[in-house]
CSV table of C-alpha atoms and ligand atoms in Angstrom, one decimal:
chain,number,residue,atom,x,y,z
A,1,UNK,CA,-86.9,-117.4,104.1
A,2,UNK,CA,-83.4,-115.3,105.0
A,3,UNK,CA,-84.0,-112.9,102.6
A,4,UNK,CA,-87.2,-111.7,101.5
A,5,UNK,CA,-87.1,-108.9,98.3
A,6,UNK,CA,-89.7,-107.1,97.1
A,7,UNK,CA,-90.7,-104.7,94.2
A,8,UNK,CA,-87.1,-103.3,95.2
A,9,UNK,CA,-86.1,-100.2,93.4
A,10,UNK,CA,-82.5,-98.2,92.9
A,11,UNK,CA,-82.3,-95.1,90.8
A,12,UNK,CA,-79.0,-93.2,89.7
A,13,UNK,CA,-80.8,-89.8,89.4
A,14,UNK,CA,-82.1,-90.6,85.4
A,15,UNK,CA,-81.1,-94.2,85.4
A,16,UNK,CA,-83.0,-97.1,87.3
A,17,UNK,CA,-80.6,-99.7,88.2
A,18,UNK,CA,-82.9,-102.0,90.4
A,19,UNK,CA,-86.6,-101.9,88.9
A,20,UNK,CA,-88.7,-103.8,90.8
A,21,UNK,CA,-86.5,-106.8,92.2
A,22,UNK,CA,-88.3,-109.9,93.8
A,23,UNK,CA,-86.1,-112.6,95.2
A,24,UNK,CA,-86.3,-114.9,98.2
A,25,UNK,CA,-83.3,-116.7,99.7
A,26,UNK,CA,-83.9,-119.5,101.7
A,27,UNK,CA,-82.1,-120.7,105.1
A,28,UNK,CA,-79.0,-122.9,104.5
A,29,UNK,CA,-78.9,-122.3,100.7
A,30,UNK,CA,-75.5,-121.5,98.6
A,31,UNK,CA,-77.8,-118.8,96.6
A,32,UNK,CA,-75.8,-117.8,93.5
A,33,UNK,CA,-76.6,-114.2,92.5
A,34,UNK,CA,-76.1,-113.8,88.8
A,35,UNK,CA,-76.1,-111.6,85.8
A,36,UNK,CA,-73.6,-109.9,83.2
A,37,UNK,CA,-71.6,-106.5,84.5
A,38,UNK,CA,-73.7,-103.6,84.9
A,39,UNK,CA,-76.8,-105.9,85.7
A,40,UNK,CA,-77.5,-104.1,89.3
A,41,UNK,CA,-75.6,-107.0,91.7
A,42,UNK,CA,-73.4,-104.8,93.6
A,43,UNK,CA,-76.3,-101.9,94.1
A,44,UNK,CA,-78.7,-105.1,95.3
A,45,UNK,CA,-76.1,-106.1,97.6
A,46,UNK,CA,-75.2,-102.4,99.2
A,47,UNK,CA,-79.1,-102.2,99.5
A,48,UNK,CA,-79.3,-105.8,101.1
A,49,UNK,CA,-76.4,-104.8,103.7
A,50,UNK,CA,-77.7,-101.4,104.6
A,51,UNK,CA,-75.0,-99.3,103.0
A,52,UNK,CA,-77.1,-97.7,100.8
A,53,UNK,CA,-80.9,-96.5,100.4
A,54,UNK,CA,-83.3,-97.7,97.7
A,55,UNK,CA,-86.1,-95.5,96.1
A,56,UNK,CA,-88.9,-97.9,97.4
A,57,UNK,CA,-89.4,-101.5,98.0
A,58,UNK,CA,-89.4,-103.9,101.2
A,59,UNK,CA,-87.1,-106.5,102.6
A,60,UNK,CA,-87.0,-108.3,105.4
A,61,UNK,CA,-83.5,-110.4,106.2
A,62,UNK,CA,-84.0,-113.0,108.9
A,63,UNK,CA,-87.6,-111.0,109.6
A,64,UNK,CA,-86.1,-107.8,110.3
A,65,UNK,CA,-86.6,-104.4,108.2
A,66,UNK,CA,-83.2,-103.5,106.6
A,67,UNK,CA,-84.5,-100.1,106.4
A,68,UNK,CA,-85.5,-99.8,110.1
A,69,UNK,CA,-83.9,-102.3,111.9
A,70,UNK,CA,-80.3,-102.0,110.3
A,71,UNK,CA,-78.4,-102.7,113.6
A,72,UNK,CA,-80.2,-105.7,114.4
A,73,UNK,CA,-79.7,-107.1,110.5
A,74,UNK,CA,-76.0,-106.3,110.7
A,75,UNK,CA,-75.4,-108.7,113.6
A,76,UNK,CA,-77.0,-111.4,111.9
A,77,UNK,CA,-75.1,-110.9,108.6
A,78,UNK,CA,-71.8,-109.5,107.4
A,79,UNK,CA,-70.2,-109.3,103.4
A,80,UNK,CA,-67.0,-108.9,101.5
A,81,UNK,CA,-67.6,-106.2,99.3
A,82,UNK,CA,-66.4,-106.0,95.8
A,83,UNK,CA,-63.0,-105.3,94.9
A,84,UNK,CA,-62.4,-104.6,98.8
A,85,UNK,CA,-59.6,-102.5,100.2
A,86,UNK,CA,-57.3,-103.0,103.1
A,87,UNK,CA,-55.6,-101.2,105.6
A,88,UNK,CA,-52.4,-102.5,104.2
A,89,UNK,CA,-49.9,-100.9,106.8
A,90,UNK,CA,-52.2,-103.7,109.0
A,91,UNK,CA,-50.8,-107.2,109.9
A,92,UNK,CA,-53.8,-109.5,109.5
A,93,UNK,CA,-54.3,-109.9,113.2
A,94,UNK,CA,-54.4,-106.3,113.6
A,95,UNK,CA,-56.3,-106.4,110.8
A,96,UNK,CA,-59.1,-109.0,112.5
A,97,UNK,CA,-58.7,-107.0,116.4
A,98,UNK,CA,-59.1,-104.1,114.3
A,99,UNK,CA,-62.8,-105.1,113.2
A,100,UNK,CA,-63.5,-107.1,116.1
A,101,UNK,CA,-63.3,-104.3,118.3
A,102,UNK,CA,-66.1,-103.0,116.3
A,103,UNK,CA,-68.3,-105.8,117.5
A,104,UNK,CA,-69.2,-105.8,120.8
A,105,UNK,CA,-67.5,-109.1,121.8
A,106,UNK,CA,-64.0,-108.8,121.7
A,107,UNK,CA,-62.4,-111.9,120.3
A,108,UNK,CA,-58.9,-113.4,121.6
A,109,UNK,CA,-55.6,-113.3,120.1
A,110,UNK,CA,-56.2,-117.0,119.9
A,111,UNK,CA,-59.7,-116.9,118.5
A,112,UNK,CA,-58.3,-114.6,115.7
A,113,UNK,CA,-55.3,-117.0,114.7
A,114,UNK,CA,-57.6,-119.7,114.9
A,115,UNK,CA,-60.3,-117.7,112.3
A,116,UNK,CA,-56.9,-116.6,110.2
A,117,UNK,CA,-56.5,-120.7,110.2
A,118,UNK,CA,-59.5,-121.7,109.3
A,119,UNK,CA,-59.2,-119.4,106.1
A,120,UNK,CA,-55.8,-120.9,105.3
A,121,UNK,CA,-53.3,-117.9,106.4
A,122,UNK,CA,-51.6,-119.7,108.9
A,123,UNK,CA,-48.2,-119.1,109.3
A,124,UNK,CA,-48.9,-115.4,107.5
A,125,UNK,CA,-50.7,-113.9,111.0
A,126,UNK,CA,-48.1,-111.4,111.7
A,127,UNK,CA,-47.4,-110.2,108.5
A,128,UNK,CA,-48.1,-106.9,106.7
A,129,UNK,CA,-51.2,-107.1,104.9
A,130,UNK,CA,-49.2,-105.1,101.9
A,131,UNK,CA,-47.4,-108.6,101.0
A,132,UNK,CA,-50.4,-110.5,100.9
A,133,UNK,CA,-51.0,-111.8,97.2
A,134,UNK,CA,-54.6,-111.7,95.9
A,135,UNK,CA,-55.9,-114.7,96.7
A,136,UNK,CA,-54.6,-114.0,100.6
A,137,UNK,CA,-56.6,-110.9,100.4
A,138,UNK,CA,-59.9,-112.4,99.4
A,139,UNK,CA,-59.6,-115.2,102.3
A,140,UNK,CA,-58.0,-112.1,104.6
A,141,UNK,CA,-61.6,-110.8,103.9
A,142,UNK,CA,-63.8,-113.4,104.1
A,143,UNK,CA,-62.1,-113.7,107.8
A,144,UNK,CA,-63.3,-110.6,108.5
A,145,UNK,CA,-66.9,-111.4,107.2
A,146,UNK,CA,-66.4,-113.7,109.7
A,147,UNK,CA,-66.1,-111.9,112.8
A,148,UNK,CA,-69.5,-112.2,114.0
A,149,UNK,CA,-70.3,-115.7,113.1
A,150,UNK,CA,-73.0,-114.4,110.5
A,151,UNK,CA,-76.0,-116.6,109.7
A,152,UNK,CA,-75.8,-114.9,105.9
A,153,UNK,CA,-72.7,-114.2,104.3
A,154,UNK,CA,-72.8,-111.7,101.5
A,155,UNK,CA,-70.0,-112.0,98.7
A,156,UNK,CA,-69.9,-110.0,95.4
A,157,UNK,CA,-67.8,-111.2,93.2
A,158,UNK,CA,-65.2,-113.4,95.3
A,159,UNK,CA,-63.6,-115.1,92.9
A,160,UNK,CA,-62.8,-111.9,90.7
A,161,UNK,CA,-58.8,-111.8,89.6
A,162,UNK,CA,-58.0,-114.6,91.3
A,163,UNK,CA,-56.4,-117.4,89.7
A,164,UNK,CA,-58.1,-121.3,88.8
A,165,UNK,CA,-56.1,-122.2,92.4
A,166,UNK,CA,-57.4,-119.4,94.2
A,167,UNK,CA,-61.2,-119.3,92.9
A,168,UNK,CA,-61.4,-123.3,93.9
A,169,UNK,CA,-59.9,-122.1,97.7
A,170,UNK,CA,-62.5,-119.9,97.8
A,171,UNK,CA,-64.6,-122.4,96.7
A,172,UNK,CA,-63.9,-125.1,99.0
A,173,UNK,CA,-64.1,-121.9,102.1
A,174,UNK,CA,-67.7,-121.2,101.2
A,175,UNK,CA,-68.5,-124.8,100.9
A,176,UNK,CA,-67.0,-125.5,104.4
A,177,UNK,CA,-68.7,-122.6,105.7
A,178,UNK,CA,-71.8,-123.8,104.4
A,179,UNK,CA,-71.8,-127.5,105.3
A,180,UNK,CA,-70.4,-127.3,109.4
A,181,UNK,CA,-71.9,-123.9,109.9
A,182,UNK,CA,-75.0,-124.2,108.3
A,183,UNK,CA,-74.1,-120.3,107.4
A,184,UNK,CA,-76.4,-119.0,104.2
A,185,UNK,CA,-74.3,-117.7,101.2
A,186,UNK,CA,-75.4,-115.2,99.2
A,187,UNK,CA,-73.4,-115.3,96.6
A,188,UNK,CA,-72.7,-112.5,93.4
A,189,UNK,CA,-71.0,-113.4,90.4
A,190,UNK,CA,-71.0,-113.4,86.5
A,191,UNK,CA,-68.9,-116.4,86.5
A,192,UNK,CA,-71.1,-119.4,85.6
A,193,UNK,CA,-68.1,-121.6,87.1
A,194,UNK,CA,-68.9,-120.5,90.6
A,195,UNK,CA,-72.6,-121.3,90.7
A,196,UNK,CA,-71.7,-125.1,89.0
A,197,UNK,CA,-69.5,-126.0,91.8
A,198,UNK,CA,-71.4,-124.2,94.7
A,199,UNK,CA,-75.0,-123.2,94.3
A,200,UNK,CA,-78.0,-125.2,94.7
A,201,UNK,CA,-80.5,-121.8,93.9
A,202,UNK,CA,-79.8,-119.1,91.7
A,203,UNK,CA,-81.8,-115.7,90.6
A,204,UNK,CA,-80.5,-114.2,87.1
A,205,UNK,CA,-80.5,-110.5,87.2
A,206,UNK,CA,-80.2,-108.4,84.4
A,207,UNK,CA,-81.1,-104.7,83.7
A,208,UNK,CA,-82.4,-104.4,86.9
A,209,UNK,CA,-85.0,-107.5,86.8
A,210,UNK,CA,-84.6,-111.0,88.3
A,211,UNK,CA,-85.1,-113.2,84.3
A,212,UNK,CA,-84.7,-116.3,86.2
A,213,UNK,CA,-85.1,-118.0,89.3
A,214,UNK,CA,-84.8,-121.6,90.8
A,215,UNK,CA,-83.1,-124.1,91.4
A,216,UNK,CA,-79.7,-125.4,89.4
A,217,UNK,CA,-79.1,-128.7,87.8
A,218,UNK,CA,-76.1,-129.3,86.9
A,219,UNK,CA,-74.6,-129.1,83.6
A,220,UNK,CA,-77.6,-126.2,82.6
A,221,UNK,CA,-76.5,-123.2,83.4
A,222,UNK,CA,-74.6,-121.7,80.6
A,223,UNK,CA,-77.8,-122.3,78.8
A,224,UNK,CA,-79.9,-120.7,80.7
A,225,UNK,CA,-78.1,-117.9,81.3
A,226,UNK,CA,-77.5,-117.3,77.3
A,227,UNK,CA,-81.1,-117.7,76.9
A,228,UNK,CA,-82.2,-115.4,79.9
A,229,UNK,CA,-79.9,-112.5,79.5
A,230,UNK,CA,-79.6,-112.4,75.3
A,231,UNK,CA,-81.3,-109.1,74.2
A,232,UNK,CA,-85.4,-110.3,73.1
A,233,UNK,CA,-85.5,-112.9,76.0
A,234,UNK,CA,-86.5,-110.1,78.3
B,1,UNK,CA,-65.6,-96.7,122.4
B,2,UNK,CA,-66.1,-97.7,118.8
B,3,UNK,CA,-65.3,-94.2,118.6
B,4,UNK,CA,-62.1,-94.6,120.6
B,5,UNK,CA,-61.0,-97.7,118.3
B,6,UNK,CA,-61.7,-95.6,114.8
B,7,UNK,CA,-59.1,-92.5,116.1
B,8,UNK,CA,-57.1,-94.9,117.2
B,9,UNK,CA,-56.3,-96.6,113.4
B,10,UNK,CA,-56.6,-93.1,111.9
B,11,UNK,CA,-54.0,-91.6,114.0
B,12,UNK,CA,-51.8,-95.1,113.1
B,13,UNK,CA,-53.0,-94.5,110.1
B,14,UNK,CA,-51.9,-90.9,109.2
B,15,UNK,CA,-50.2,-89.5,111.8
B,16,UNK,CA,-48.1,-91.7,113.1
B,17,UNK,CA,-46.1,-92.9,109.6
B,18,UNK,CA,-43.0,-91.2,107.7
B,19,UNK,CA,-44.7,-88.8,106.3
B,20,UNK,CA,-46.6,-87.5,109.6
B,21,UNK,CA,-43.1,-87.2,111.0
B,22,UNK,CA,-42.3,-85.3,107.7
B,23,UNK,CA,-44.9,-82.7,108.4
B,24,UNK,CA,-43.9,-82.0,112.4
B,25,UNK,CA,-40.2,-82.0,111.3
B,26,UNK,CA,-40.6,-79.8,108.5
B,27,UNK,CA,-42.7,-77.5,110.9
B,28,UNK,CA,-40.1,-77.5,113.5
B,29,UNK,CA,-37.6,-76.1,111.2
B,30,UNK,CA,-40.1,-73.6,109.6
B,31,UNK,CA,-40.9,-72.2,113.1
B,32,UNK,CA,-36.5,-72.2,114.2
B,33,UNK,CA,-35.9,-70.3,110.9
B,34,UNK,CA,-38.4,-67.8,111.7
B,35,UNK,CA,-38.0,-67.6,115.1
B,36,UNK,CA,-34.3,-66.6,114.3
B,37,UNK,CA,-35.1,-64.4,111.7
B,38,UNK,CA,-37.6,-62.1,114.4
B,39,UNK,CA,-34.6,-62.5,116.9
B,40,UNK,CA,-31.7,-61.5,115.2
B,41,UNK,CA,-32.3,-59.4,111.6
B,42,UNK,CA,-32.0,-56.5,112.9
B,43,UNK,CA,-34.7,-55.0,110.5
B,44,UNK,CA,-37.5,-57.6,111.6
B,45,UNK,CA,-36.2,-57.4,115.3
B,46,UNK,CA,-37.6,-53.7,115.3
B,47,UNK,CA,-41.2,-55.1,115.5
B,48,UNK,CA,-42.6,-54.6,118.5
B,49,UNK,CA,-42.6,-58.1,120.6
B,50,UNK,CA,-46.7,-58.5,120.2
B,51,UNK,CA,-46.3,-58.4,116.5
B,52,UNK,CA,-43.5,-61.0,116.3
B,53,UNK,CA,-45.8,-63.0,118.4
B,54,UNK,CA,-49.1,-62.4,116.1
B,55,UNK,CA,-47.0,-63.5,113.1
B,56,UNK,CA,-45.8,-66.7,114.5
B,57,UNK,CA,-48.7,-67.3,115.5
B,58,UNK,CA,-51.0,-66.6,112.0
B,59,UNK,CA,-48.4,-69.1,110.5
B,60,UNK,CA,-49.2,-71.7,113.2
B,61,UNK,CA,-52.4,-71.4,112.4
B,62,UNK,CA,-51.9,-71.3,109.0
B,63,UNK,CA,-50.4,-74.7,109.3
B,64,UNK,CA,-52.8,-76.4,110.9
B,65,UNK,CA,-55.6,-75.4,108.8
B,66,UNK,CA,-53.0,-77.1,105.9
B,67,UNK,CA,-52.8,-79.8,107.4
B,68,UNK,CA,-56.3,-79.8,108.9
B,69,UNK,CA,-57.6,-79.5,105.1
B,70,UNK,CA,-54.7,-82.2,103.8
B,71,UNK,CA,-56.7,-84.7,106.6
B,72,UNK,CA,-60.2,-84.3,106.0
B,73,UNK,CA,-59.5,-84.6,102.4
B,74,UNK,CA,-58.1,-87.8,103.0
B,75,UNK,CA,-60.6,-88.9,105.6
B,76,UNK,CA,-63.3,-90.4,103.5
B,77,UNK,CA,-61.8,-89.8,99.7
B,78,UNK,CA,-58.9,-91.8,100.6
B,79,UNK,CA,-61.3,-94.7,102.2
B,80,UNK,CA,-63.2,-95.0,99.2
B,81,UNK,CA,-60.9,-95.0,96.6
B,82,UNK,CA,-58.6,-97.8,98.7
B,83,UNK,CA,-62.1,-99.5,99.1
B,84,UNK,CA,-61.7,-99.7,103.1
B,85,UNK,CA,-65.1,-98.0,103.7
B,86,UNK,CA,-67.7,-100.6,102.7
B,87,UNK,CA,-65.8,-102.6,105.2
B,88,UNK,CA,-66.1,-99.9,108.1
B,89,UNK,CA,-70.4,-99.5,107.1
B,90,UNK,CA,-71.2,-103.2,107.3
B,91,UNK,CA,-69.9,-103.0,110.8
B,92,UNK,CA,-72.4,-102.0,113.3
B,93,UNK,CA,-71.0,-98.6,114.1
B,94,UNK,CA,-72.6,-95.7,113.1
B,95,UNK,CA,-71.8,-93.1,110.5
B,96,UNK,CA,-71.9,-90.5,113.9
B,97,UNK,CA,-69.0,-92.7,115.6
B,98,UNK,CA,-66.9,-93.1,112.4
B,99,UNK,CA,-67.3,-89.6,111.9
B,100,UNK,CA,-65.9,-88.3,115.6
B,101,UNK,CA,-63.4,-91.0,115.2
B,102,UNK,CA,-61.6,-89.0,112.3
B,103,UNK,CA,-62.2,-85.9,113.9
B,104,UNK,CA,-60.5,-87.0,117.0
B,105,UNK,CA,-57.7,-87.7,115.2
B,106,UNK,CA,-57.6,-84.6,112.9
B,107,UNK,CA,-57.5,-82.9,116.5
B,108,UNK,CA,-54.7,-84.8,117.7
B,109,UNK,CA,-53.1,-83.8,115.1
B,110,UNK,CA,-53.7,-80.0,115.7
B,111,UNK,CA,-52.6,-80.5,119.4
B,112,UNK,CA,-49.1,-82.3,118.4
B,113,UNK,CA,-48.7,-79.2,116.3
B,114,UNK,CA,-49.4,-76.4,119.2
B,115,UNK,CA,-47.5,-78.6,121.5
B,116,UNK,CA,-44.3,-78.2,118.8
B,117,UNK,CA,-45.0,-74.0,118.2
B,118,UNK,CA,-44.8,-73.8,122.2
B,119,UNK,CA,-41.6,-73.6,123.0
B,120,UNK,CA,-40.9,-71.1,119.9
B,121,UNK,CA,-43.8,-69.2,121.4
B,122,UNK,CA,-41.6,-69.0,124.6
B,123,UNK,CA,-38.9,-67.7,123.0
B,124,UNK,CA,-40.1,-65.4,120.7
B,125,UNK,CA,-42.8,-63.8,123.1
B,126,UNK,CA,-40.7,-64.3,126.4
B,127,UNK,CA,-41.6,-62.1,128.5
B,128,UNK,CA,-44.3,-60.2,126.7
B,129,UNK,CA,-47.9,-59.5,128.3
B,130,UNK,CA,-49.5,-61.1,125.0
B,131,UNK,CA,-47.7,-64.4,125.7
B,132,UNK,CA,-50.2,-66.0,127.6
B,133,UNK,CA,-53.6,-64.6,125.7
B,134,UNK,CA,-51.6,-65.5,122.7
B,135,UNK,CA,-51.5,-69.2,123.5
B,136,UNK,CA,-55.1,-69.1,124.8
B,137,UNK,CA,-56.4,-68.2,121.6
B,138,UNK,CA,-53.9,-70.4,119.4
B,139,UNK,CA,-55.8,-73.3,121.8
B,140,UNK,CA,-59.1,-72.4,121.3
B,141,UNK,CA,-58.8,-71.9,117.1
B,142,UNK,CA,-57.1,-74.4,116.7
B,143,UNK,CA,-59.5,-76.6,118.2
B,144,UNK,CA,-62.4,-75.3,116.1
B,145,UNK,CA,-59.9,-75.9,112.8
B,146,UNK,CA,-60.8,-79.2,112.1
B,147,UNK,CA,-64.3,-78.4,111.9
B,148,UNK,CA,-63.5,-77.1,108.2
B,149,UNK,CA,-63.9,-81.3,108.1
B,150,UNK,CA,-65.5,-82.0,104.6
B,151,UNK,CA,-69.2,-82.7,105.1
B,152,UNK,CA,-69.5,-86.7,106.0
B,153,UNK,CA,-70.8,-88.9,103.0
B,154,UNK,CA,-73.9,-89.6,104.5
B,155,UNK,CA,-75.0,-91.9,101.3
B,156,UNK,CA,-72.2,-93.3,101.0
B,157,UNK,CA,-71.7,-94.0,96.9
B,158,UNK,CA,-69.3,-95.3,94.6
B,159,UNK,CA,-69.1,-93.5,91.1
C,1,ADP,N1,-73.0,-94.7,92.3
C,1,ADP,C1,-73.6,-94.9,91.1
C,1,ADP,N2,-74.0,-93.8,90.4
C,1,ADP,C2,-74.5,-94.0,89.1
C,1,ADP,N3,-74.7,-95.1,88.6
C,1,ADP,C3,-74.3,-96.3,89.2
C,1,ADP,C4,-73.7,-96.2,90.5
C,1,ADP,N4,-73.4,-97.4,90.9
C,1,ADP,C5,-73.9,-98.3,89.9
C,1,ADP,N5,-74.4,-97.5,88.9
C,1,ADP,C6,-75.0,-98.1,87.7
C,1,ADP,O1,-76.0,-99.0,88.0
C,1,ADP,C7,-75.9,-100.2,87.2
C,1,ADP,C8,-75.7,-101.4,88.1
C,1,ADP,O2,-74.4,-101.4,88.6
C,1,ADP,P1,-73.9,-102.5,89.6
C,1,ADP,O3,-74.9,-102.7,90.7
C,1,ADP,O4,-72.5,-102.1,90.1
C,1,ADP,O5,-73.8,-103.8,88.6
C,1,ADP,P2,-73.1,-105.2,88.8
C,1,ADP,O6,-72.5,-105.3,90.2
C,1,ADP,O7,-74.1,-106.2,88.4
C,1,ADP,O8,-72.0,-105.2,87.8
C,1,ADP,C9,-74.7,-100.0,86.2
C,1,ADP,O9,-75.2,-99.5,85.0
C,1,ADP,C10,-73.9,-98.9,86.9
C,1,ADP,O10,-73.3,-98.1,85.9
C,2,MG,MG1,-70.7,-105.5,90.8
């Protein structure tokens, strides 16, 4: 297991917005994080990626304690948070050096057009992040995610805004990724769309609970989901 | 030398753009006019030299506590709401480092100001015996301005 959660919870002063999460993710998977808006995916993944603290629970990602060992899970892993910002006044490779430096292996100006490549912004390299559209954004992103050559990639809500084009580049990225990497995707979404095309395991969150967990078959998962998130199937 | 990398992109990032250049030049021409104003009305000429120079000098420091106060507004509020930080904490850099990172810069900023008031200093304290304690202690506060930073969002939350 990559990701080991449990009895993981998240309060908002009054309001609990993770109670008692228990999810495993294992090695290699394209895990599909799901559940309608306001279900506690974001908070799960700020927890996961040691931005923020949870109230109590454990979890161990690739063995180590997020809460102790936070360095040593952060070079392991990396995300693209939601609705991410940019420096936009950046070109992309500034944008890349930028976090690169950040990392204690400085990566080449070739190493960095080669990682814009392999997301698809070739030709755009030198260009003002500020002209990007969308869908450049998202794959400007996930090339930062990159940077480290994580073993887990988080990604909340990826495919967001963009448009049918767009969400199946993405798609095809994180399915790349996944197939001559080997790299582990955890990924968040409320877009049963995603999970058909990439995910092989999925864990249903809502109010703050995992509903449903397991592996997808095909064609399923708009059923499930109705019947797993409607009010009284709690 | 994270550290050195973060106060690099803030001082790209806010100091070195139009409107950083808007600031110096707009306090360049604030300090000619009143440097003028001390050297030739003849009403504000009949000050002493030591308060021509204390006056300058409050307004100097005025200044940078503006601007001081405009930049550590803008040091984590303006991160979060263009949604750059998350980025910045799933690095592994600490909250310590990105913190003196932004305060470097904030400095820097304070030192391209004193640099600017010192040749109005000059002029309007030449040959004064305040001139030199004068810029001592312009140094010195200045330096401590930016510690009027806004405390750092240690749990770093999105409402
Ligand atoms: N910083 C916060 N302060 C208070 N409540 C929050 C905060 N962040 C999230 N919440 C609440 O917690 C719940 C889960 O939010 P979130 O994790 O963003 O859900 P999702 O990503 O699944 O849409 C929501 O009801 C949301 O309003
Ligand atoms: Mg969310």
């Amino acid at each position: 297991m990559i990701v080991n959660v449990d009895n993981l919870v998240k309060r908002y002063n009054d309001y609990t917005a993770l109670d008692g999460l228990n999810f495993d993710v294992r090695e290699g998977d394209i895990f599909g994080f799901l559940g309608p808006n306001g279900a506690g995916k974001t908070t799960t993944i700020r927890i996961l990626t040691g931005i923020i603290k949870a109230d109590s629970g454990n979890i161990l990602i690739n063995g180590y304690d997020i809460f102790r060992e936070p360095m040593a899970v952060k070079e392991i892993i990396n995300a693209l948070p939601e609705s991410n910002g940019y420096y936009e006044w950046m070109t992309a490779r500034e944008y890349l050096k930028f976090f690169s430096n950040l990392y204690e292996e400085e990566m080449s100006g070739q190493e960095i057009d080669s990682l814009l490549e392999a997301v698809g912004l070739h030709g755009k390299e030198g260009h003002l992040i500020r002209s990007y559209s969308r869908g450049m954004k998202q794959r400007l992103g996930i090339a930062r995610a990159l940077i480290n050559k994580p073993k887990l990639l988080f990604l909340d809500e990826p495919t967001n805004g963009l448009d049918p084009k767009g969400r199946r580049d993405i798609h095809d990225l994180l399915i790349d990724l996944n197939r001559k990497q080997g790299t582990t995707v955890f990924l968040s979404t409320h877009l049963l769309d995603d999970v058909e095309r990439l995910c092989n395991r999925i864990a249903i969150i809502n109010y703050g609970k995992i509903v449903r967990a397991g592996e997808v078959k095909k064609g399923t998962i708009e059923d499930i989901f109705f019947l797993s998130t409607k009010e009284g199937a709690l | 030398m994270k550290t050195t990398y973060i106060m690099q992109k803030e001082i790209r990032e806010s100091i070195l753009t139009p409107k950083g250049f808007l600031w110096y030049i707009l306090a360049s021409i604030i300090l000619s006019v009143l440097s003028y104003l001390f050297l030739t009305n003849s009403e504000l000429s009949l000050l002493d030299q030591g308060q021509m120079l204390y006056m300058i000098m409050n307004f100097i420091t005025a200044l940078g506590l503006l601007m001081g106060l405009v930049f550590g507004a803008d040091a984590f509020a303006g991160e979060i709401e263009r949604g750059t930080l998350e980025a910045l904490f799933i690095s592994p850099v600490n909250k310590t480092e990105i913190a003196i990172g932004k305060l470097g810069a904030a400095l820097t900023n304070w030192w391209i100001i004193f640099v600017i008031s010192l040749p109005y200093l000059f002029v309007v304290g030449k040959g004064g015996q305040n001139l030199l304690t004068g810029i001592v202690y312009l140094a010195i506060l200045g330096t401590l301005l930016p510690l009027s930073f806004p405390p750092f969002p240690w749990d770093f939350q999105r409402g």
